[in-house]
PDB file of C-alpha atoms in Angstrom:
ATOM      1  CA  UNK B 872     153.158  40.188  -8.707  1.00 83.00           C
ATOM      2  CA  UNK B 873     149.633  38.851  -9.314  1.00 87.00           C
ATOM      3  CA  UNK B 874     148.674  35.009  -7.371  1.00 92.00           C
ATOM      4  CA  UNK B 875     146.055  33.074  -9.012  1.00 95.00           C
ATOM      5  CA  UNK B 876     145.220  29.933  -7.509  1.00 95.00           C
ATOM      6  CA  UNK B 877     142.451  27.814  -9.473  1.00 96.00           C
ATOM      7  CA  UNK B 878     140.422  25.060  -7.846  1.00 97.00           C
ATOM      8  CA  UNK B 879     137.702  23.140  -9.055  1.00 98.00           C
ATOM      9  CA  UNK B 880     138.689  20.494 -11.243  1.00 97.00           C
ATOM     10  CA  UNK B 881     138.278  16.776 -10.693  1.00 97.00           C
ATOM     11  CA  UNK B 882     136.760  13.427 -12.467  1.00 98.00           C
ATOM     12  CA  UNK B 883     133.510  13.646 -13.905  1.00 98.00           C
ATOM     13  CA  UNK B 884     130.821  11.889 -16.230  1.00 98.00           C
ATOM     14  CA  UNK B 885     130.272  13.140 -19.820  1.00 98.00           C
ATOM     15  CA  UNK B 886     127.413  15.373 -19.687  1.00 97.00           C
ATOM     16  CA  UNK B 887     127.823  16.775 -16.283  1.00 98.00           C
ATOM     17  CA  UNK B 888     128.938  20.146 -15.077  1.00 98.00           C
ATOM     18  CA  UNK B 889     131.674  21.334 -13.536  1.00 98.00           C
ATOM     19  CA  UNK B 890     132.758  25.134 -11.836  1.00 98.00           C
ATOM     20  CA  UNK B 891     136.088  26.526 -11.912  1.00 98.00           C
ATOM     21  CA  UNK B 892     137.390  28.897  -9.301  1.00 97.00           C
ATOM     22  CA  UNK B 893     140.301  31.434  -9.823  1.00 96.00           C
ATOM     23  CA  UNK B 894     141.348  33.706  -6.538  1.00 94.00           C
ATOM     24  CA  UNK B 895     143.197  36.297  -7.850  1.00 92.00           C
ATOM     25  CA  UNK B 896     145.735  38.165  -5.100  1.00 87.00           C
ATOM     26  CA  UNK B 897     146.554  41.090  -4.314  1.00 82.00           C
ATOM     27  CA  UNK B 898     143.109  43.091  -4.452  1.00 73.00           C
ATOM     28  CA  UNK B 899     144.924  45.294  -7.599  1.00 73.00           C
ATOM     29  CA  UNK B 900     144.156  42.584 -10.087  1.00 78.00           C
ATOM     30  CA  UNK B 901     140.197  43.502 -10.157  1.00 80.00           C
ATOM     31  CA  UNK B 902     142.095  45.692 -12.830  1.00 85.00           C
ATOM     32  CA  UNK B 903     142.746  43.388 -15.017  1.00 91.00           C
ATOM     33  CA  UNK B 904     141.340  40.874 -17.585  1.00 94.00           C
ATOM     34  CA  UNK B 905     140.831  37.424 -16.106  1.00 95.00           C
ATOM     35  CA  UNK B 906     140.612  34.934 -18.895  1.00 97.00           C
ATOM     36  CA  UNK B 907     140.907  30.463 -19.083  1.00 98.00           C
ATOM     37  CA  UNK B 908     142.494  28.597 -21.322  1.00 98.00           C
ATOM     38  CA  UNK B 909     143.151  24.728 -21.460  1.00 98.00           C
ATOM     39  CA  UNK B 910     145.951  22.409 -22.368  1.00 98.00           C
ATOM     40  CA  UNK B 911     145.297  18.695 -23.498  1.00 97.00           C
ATOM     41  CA  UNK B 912     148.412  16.367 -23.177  1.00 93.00           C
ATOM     42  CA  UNK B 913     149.915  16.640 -26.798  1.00 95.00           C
ATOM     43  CA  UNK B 914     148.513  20.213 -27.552  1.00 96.00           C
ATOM     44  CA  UNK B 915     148.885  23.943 -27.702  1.00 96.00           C
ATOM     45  CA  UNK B 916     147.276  26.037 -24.894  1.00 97.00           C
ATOM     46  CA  UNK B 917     143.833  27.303 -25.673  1.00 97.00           C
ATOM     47  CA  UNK B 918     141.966  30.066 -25.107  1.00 98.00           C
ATOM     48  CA  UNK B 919     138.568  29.146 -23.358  1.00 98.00           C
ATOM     49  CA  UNK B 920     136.912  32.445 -22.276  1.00 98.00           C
ATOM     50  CA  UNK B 921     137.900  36.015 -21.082  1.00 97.00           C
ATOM     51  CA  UNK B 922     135.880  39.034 -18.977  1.00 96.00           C
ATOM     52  CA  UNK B 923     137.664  42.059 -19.260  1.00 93.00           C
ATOM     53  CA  UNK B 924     138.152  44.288 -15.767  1.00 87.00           C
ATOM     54  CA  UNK B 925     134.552  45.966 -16.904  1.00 86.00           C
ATOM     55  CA  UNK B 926     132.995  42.568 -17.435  1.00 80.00           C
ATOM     56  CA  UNK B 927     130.476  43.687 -19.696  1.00 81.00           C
ATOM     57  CA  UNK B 928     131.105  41.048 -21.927  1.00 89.00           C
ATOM     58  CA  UNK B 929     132.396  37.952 -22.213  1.00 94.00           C
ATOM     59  CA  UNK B 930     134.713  36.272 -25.187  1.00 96.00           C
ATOM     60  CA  UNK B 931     134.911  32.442 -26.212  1.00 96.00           C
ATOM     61  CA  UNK B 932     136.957  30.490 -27.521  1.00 95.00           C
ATOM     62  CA  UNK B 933     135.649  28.633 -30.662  1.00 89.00           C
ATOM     63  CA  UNK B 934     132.355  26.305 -30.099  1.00 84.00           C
ATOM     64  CA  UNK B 935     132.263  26.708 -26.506  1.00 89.00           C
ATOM     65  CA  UNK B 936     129.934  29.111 -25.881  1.00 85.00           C
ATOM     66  CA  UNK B 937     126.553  27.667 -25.158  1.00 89.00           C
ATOM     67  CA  UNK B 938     128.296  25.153 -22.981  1.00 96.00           C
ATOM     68  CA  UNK B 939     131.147  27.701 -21.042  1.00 97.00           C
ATOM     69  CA  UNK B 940     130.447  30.774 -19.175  1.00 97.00           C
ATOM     70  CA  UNK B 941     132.684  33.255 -17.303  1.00 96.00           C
ATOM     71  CA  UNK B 942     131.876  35.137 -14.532  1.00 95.00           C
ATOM     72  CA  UNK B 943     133.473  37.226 -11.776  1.00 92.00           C
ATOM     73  CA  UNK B 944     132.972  38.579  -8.489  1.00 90.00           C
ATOM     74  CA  UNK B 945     135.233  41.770  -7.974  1.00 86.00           C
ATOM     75  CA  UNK B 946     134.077  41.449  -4.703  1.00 87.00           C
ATOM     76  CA  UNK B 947     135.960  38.092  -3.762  1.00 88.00           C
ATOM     77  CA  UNK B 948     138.505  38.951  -6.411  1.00 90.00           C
ATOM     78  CA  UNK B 949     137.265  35.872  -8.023  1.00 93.00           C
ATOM     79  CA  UNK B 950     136.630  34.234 -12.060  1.00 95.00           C
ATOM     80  CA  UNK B 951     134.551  31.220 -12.339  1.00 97.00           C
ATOM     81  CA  UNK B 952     133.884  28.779 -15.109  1.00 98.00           C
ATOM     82  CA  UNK B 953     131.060  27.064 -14.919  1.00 98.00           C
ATOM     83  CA  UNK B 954     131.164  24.178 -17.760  1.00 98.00           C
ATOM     84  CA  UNK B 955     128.162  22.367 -18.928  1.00 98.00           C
ATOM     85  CA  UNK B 956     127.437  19.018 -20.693  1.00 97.00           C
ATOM     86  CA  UNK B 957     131.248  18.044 -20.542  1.00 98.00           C
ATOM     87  CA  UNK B 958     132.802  16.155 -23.097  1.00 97.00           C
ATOM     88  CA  UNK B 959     135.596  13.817 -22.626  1.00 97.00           C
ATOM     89  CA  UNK B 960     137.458  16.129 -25.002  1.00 96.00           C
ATOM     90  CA  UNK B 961     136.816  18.751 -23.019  1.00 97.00           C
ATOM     91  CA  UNK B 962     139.755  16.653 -20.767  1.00 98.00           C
ATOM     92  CA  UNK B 963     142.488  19.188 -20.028  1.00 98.00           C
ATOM     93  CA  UNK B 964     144.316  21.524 -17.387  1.00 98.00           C
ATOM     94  CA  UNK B 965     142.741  24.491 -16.986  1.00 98.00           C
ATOM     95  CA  UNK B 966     144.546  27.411 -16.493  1.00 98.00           C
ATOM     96  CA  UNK B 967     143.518  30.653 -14.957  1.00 97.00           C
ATOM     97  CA  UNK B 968     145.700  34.085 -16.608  1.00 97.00           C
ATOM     98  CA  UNK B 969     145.520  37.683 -16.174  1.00 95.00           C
ATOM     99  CA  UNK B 970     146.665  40.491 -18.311  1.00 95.00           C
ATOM    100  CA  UNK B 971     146.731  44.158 -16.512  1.00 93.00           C
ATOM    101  CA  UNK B 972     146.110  45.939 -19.760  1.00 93.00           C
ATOM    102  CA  UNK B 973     142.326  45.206 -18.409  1.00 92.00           C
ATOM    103  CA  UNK B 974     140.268  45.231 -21.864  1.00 94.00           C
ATOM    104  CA  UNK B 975     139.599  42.491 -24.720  1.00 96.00           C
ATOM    105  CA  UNK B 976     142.248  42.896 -27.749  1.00 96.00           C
ATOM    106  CA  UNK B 977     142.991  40.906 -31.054  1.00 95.00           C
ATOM    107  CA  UNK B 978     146.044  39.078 -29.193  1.00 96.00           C
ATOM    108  CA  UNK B 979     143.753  38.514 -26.218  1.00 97.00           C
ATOM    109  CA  UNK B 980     143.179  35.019 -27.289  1.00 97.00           C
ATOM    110  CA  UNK B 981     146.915  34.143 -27.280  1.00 97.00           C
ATOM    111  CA  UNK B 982     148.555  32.878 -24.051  1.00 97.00           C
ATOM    112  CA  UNK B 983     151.395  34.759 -24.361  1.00 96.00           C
ATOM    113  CA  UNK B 984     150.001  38.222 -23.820  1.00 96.00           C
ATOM    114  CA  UNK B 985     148.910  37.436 -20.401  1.00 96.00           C
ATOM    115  CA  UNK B 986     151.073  38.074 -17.557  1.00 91.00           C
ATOM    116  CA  UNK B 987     150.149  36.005 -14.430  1.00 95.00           C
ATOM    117  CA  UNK B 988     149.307  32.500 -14.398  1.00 97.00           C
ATOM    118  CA  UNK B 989     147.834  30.063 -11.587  1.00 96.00           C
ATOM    119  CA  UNK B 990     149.408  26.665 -11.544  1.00 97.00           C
ATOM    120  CA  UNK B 991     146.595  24.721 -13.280  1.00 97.00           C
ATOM    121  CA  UNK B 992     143.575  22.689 -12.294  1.00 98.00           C
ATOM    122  CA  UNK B 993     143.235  18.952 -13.691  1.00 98.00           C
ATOM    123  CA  UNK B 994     139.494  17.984 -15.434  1.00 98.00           C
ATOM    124  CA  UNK B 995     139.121  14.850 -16.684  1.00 98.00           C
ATOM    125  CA  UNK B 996     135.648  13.797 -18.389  1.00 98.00           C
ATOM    126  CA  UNK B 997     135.174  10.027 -18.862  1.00 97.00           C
ATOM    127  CA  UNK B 998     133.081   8.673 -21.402  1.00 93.00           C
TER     128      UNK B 998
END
């Protein structure tokens, strides 16, 4: 069993920024791909942005990158997402996933190929 616990997410302005933490537990999940994805109230969960256990790239969902990035410190068994010039629709809960298969696939932009979720962090942009 893989524990991810996201923190990070709170009120802000349009335009400002905004990191995301994931903690990923035990120390086995450096293994595995760490991606975020985002639900609005009313909508499907979406894929925001994966790193793969390598994390020699990173994958975006659509029109994000430029604004997203991921990152991730094997060392603190940590993801981030750092999000610039917020939007308010860029309102959602954030969700932190893993999948132990560990590398970047054609499903890997579908929630229901990852394994392990954290319980969501709240980010609400305000016009």
């Amino acid at each position: 069993q893989v524990d991810l616990v996201e923190s990070g997410g709170r009120l802000v302005q349009a335009g400002e920024s905004l990191r995301l933490s994931c903690t990923a537990s035990p120390r086995a999940a450096v293994g595995y791909t760490m991606a975020w994805f985002r639900q609005a109230p009313g909508k499907e969960r979406e894929f925001v942005a994966a790193l793969t256990r390598s994390a020699s790239k990173p994958y975006y969902g659509d029109s994000l990158e430029g604004r997203f990035a991921i990152s991730r410190d094997h060392a603190q068994n940590t993801v981030y997402l750092q999000m610039n010039s917020l939007k308010p629709e860029d309102t959602a809960v954030y969700y932190c996933a893993a999948d132990n298969r560990g590398g970047f696939y054609d499903d890997s932009r579908r929630p229901g190929v990852y394994n392990h979720w954290g319980q969501g962090t709240q980010v609400t942009v305000s016009s």
